Amino acid sequence: MDNHIRVSQIWLVIIGVSLVLFSYGTYSHKLFLEGLGAIATVGALFCGLSGVVIRVIRRKRGERFK
């Protein structure tokens, strides 16, 4: 039985793509891509970490993952 709580892989992919957009926007001086990358990175981090916190709370209460 796996007792580790992990972040979903899709959030890691979204974070990676948004960091690439942010880097490209920064180096090519394109404000739209830089802003889009920054907003997407923060949003994906928030969603991924909130999912982990919810799973920890459910595990402490003894409820199964859904």
PDB file of C-alpha atoms in Angstrom:
ATOM      1  CA  MET A   1       0.000   0.000   0.000  1.00  0.00           C
ATOM      2  CA  ASP A   2       1.312   3.389  -1.000  1.00  0.00           C
ATOM      3  CA  ASN A   3       1.286   5.828   1.929  1.00  0.00           C
ATOM      4  CA  HIS A   4       2.776   8.784   0.055  1.00  0.00           C
ATOM      5  CA  ILE A   5       0.710  11.762  -1.052  1.00  0.00           C
ATOM      6  CA  ARG A   6       1.802  13.137  -4.402  1.00  0.00           C
ATOM      7  CA  VAL A   7       0.936  16.064  -6.635  1.00  0.00           C
ATOM      8  CA  SER A   8      -0.917  15.028  -9.788  1.00  0.00           C
ATOM      9  CA  GLN A   9       1.312  14.809 -12.848  1.00  0.00           C
ATOM     10  CA  ILE A  10      -0.875  17.172 -14.870  1.00  0.00           C
ATOM     11  CA  TRP A  11      -0.109  20.038 -12.469  1.00  0.00           C
ATOM     12  CA  LEU A  12       3.607  19.439 -12.914  1.00  0.00           C
ATOM     13  CA  VAL A  13       3.188  19.550 -16.701  1.00  0.00           C
ATOM     14  CA  ILE A  14       1.184  22.780 -16.507  1.00  0.00           C
ATOM     15  CA  ILE A  15       3.813  24.335 -14.216  1.00  0.00           C
ATOM     16  CA  GLY A  16       6.590  23.312 -16.599  1.00  0.00           C
ATOM     17  CA  VAL A  17       4.857  24.717 -19.684  1.00  0.00           C
ATOM     18  CA  SER A  18       3.983  27.959 -17.927  1.00  0.00           C
ATOM     19  CA  LEU A  19       7.575  28.390 -16.735  1.00  0.00           C
ATOM     20  CA  VAL A  20       8.739  27.988 -20.333  1.00  0.00           C
ATOM     21  CA  LEU A  21       6.211  30.620 -21.435  1.00  0.00           C
ATOM     22  CA  PHE A  22       7.363  32.937 -18.660  1.00  0.00           C
ATOM     23  CA  SER A  23      11.048  32.501 -19.575  1.00  0.00           C
ATOM     24  CA  TYR A  24      10.411  32.988 -23.275  1.00  0.00           C
ATOM     25  CA  GLY A  25       8.287  36.067 -22.608  1.00  0.00           C
ATOM     26  CA  THR A  26      10.960  37.522 -20.356  1.00  0.00           C
ATOM     27  CA  TYR A  27      13.835  37.040 -22.789  1.00  0.00           C
ATOM     28  CA  SER A  28      11.914  38.108 -25.906  1.00  0.00           C
ATOM     29  CA  HIS A  29      10.330  41.112 -24.102  1.00  0.00           C
ATOM     30  CA  LYS A  30       6.765  39.971 -24.822  1.00  0.00           C
ATOM     31  CA  LEU A  31       4.667  41.150 -21.914  1.00  0.00           C
ATOM     32  CA  PHE A  32       1.644  38.982 -22.798  1.00  0.00           C
ATOM     33  CA  LEU A  33       3.576  35.697 -22.662  1.00  0.00           C
ATOM     34  CA  GLU A  34       5.389  36.750 -19.515  1.00  0.00           C
ATOM     35  CA  GLY A  35       2.125  37.614 -17.771  1.00  0.00           C
ATOM     36  CA  LEU A  36       0.405  34.460 -19.002  1.00  0.00           C
ATOM     37  CA  GLY A  37       3.281  32.314 -17.762  1.00  0.00           C
ATOM     38  CA  ALA A  38       3.355  33.997 -14.364  1.00  0.00           C
ATOM     39  CA  ILE A  39      -0.399  33.692 -13.832  1.00  0.00           C
ATOM     40  CA  ALA A  40      -0.455  30.071 -15.004  1.00  0.00           C
ATOM     41  CA  THR A  41       2.458  29.137 -12.751  1.00  0.00           C
ATOM     42  CA  VAL A  42       0.880  30.640  -9.648  1.00  0.00           C
ATOM     43  CA  GLY A  43      -2.507  29.111 -10.466  1.00  0.00           C
ATOM     44  CA  ALA A  44      -1.100  25.636 -11.060  1.00  0.00           C
ATOM     45  CA  LEU A  45       0.959  25.797  -7.864  1.00  0.00           C
ATOM     46  CA  PHE A  46      -2.089  26.847  -5.869  1.00  0.00           C
ATOM     47  CA  CYS A  47      -4.297  24.105  -7.339  1.00  0.00           C
ATOM     48  CA  GLY A  48      -1.665  21.399  -6.935  1.00  0.00           C
ATOM     49  CA  LEU A  49      -0.849  22.292  -3.349  1.00  0.00           C
ATOM     50  CA  SER A  50      -4.495  22.679  -2.364  1.00  0.00           C
ATOM     51  CA  GLY A  51      -5.117  19.172  -3.711  1.00  0.00           C
ATOM     52  CA  VAL A  52      -2.307  17.855  -1.525  1.00  0.00           C
ATOM     53  CA  VAL A  53      -3.686  19.661   1.540  1.00  0.00           C
ATOM     54  CA  ILE A  54      -7.161  18.239   0.910  1.00  0.00           C
ATOM     55  CA  ARG A  55      -5.726  14.724   0.658  1.00  0.00           C
ATOM     56  CA  VAL A  56      -3.793  15.173   3.913  1.00  0.00           C
ATOM     57  CA  ILE A  57      -6.918  16.375   5.712  1.00  0.00           C
ATOM     58  CA  ARG A  58      -8.940  13.450   4.357  1.00  0.00           C
ATOM     59  CA  ARG A  59      -6.262  10.980   5.412  1.00  0.00           C
ATOM     60  CA  LYS A  60      -6.157  12.402   8.945  1.00  0.00           C
ATOM     61  CA  ARG A  61      -9.934  12.066   9.209  1.00  0.00           C
ATOM     62  CA  GLY A  62      -9.823   8.493   7.910  1.00  0.00           C
ATOM     63  CA  GLU A  63     -11.851   9.086   4.755  1.00  0.00           C
ATOM     64  CA  ARG A  64     -10.896   7.361   1.538  1.00  0.00           C
ATOM     65  CA  PHE A  65      -9.612   9.257  -1.478  1.00  0.00           C
ATOM     66  CA  LYS A  66     -12.237  10.015  -4.081  1.00  0.00           C
TER      67      LYS A  66
END
